mmCIF file of C-alpha atoms in Angstrom:
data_model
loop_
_atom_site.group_PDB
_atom_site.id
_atom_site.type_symbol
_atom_site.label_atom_id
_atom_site.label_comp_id
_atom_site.label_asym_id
_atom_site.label_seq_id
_atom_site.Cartn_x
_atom_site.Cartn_y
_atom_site.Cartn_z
ATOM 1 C CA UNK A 1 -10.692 76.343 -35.768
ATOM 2 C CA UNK A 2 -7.292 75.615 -35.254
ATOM 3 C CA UNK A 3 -4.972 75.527 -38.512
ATOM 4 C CA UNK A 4 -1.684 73.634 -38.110
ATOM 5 C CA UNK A 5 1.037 73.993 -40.761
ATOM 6 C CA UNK A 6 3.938 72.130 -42.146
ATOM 7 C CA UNK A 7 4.779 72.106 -45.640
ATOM 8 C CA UNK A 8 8.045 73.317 -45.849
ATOM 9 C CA UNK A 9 7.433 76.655 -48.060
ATOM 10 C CA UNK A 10 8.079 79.861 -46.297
ATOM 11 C CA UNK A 11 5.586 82.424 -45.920
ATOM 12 C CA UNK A 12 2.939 80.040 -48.105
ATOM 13 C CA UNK A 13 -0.126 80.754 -46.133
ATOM 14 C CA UNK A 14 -1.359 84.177 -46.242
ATOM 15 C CA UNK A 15 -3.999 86.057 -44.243
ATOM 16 C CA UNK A 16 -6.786 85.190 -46.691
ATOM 17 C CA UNK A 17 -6.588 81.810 -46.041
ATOM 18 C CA UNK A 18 -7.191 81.990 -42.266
ATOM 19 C CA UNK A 19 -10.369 82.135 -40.915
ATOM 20 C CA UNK A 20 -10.962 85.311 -38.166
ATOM 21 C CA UNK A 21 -9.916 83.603 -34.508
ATOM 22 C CA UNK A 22 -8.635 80.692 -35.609
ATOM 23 C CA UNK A 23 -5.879 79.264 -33.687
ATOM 24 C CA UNK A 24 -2.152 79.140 -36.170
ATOM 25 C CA UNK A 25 0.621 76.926 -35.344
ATOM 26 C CA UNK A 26 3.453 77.304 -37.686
ATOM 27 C CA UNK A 27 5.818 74.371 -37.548
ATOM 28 C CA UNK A 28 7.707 75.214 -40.874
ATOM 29 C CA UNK A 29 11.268 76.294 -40.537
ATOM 30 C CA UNK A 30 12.181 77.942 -43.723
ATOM 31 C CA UNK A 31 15.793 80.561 -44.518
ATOM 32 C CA UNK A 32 15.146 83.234 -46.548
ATOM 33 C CA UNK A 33 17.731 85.686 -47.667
ATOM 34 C CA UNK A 34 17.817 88.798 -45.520
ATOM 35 C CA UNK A 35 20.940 91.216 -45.601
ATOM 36 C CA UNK A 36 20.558 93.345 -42.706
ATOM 37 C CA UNK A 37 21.627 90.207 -41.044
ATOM 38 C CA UNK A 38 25.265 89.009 -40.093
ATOM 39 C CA UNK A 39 24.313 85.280 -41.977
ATOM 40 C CA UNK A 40 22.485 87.341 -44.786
ATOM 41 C CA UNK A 41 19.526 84.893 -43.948
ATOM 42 C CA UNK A 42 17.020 84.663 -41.454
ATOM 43 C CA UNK A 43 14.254 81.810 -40.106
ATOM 44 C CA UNK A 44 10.757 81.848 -40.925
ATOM 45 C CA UNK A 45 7.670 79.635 -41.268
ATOM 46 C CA UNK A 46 5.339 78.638 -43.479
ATOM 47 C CA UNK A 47 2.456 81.078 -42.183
ATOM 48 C CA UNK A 48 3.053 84.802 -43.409
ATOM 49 C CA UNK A 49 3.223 86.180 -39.528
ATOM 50 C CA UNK A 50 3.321 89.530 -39.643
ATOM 51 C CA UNK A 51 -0.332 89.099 -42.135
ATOM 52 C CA UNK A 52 -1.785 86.191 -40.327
ATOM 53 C CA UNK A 53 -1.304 87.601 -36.538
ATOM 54 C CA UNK A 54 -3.890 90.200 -36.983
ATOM 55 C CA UNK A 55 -6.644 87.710 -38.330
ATOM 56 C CA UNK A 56 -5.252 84.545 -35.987
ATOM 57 C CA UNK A 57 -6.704 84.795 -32.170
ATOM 58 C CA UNK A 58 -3.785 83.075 -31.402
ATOM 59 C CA UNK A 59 0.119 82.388 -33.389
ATOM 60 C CA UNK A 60 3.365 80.679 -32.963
ATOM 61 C CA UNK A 61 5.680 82.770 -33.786
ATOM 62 C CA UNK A 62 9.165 81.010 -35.773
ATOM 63 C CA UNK A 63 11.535 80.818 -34.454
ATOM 64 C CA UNK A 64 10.298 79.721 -30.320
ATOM 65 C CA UNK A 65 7.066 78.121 -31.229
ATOM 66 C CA UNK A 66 6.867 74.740 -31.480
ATOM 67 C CA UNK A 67 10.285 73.967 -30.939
ATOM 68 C CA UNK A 68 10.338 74.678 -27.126
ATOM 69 C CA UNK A 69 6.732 72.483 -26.832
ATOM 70 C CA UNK A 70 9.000 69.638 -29.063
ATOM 71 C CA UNK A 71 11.993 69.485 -26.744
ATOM 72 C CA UNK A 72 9.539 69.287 -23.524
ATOM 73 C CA UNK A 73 7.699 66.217 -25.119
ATOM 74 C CA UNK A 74 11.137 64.441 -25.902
ATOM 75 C CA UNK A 75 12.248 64.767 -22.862
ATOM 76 C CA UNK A 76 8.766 63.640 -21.359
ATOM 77 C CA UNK A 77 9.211 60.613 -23.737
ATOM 78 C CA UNK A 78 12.746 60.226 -22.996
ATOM 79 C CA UNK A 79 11.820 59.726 -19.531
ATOM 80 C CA UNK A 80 8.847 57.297 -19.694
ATOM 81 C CA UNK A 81 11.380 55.403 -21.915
ATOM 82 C CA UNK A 82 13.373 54.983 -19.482
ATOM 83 C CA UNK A 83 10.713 54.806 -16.312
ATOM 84 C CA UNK A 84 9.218 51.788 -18.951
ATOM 85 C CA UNK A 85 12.394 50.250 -19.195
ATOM 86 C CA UNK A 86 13.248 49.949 -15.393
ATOM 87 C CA UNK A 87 9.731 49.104 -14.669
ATOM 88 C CA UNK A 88 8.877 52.160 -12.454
ATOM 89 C CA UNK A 89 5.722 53.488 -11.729
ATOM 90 C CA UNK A 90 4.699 56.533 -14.359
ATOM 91 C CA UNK A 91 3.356 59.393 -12.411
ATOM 92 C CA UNK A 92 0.129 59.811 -13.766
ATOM 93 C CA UNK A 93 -0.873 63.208 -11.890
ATOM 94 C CA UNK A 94 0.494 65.209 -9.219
ATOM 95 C CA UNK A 95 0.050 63.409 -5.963
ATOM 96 C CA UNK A 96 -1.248 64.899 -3.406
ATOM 97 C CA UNK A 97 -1.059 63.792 0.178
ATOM 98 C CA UNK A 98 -2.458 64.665 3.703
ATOM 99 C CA UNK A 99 -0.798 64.256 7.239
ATOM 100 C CA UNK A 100 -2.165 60.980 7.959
ATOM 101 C CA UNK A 101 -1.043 60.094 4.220
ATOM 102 C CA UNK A 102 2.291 61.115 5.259
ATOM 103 C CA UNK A 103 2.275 59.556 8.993
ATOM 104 C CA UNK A 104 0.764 56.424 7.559
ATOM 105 C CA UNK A 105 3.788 55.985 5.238
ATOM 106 C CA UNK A 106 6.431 57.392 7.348
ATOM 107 C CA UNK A 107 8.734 55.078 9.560
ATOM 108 C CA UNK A 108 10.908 56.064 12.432
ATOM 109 C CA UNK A 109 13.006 53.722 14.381
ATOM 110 C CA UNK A 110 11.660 52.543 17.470
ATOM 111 C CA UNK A 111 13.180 53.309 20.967
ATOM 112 C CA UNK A 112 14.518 50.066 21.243
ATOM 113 C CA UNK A 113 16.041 49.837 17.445
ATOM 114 C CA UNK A 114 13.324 47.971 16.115
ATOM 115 C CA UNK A 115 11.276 49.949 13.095
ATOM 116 C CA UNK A 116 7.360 50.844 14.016
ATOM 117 C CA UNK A 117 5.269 52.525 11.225
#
């Protein structure tokens, strides 16, 4: 099972609501007060870590989740934006090519100036 949540309440979910294994992602950002530090707040999420890790088989943790996955796939859209925009090519997968690939594609000039693939 994979539980995924965002409600905007800090610390709502609880270990009893998880299911044993189940995989948590925690996309809530939530302050709560917290004077040992300098701000006299601190970040959590919605999911109760410090409960839910022993149940979950897997966690993110807030903060350094989900926001590191969400600024890789902005930038991954940013760029296909862009790609789409100029009409280039998206890469699909990583291309892989073999010596004749590369000689087939390769030119050199010829001897006498001219170009010869």
């Amino acid at each position: 099972d994979i539980l995924v949540v965002a409600v905007g309440k800090a610390h709502l979910v609880r270990k009893d609501w998880v299911k044993p294994g189940a995989i948590v992602i925690d996309v809530g950002i939530n302050m709560i007060a917290d004077p040992t530090r300098k701000t006299g707040k601190r970040m959590v999420g919605d999911v109760h870590f410090e409960e839910v890790k022993t149940i979950a088989s897997h966690i993110t943790p807030v903060p350094g989740g989900v926001g590191p996955m969400t600024v890789a796939m902005l930038m991954q859209n940013t760029l296909r934006a862009a790609q789409q925009q100029r009409a280039v090519a998206l890469p699909t997968e990583r291309q892989q090519t073999t010596t004749a690939d590369r000689r087939m594609s390769y030119t050199a000039p010829a001897g006498d100036g001219t170009v010869s693939t």
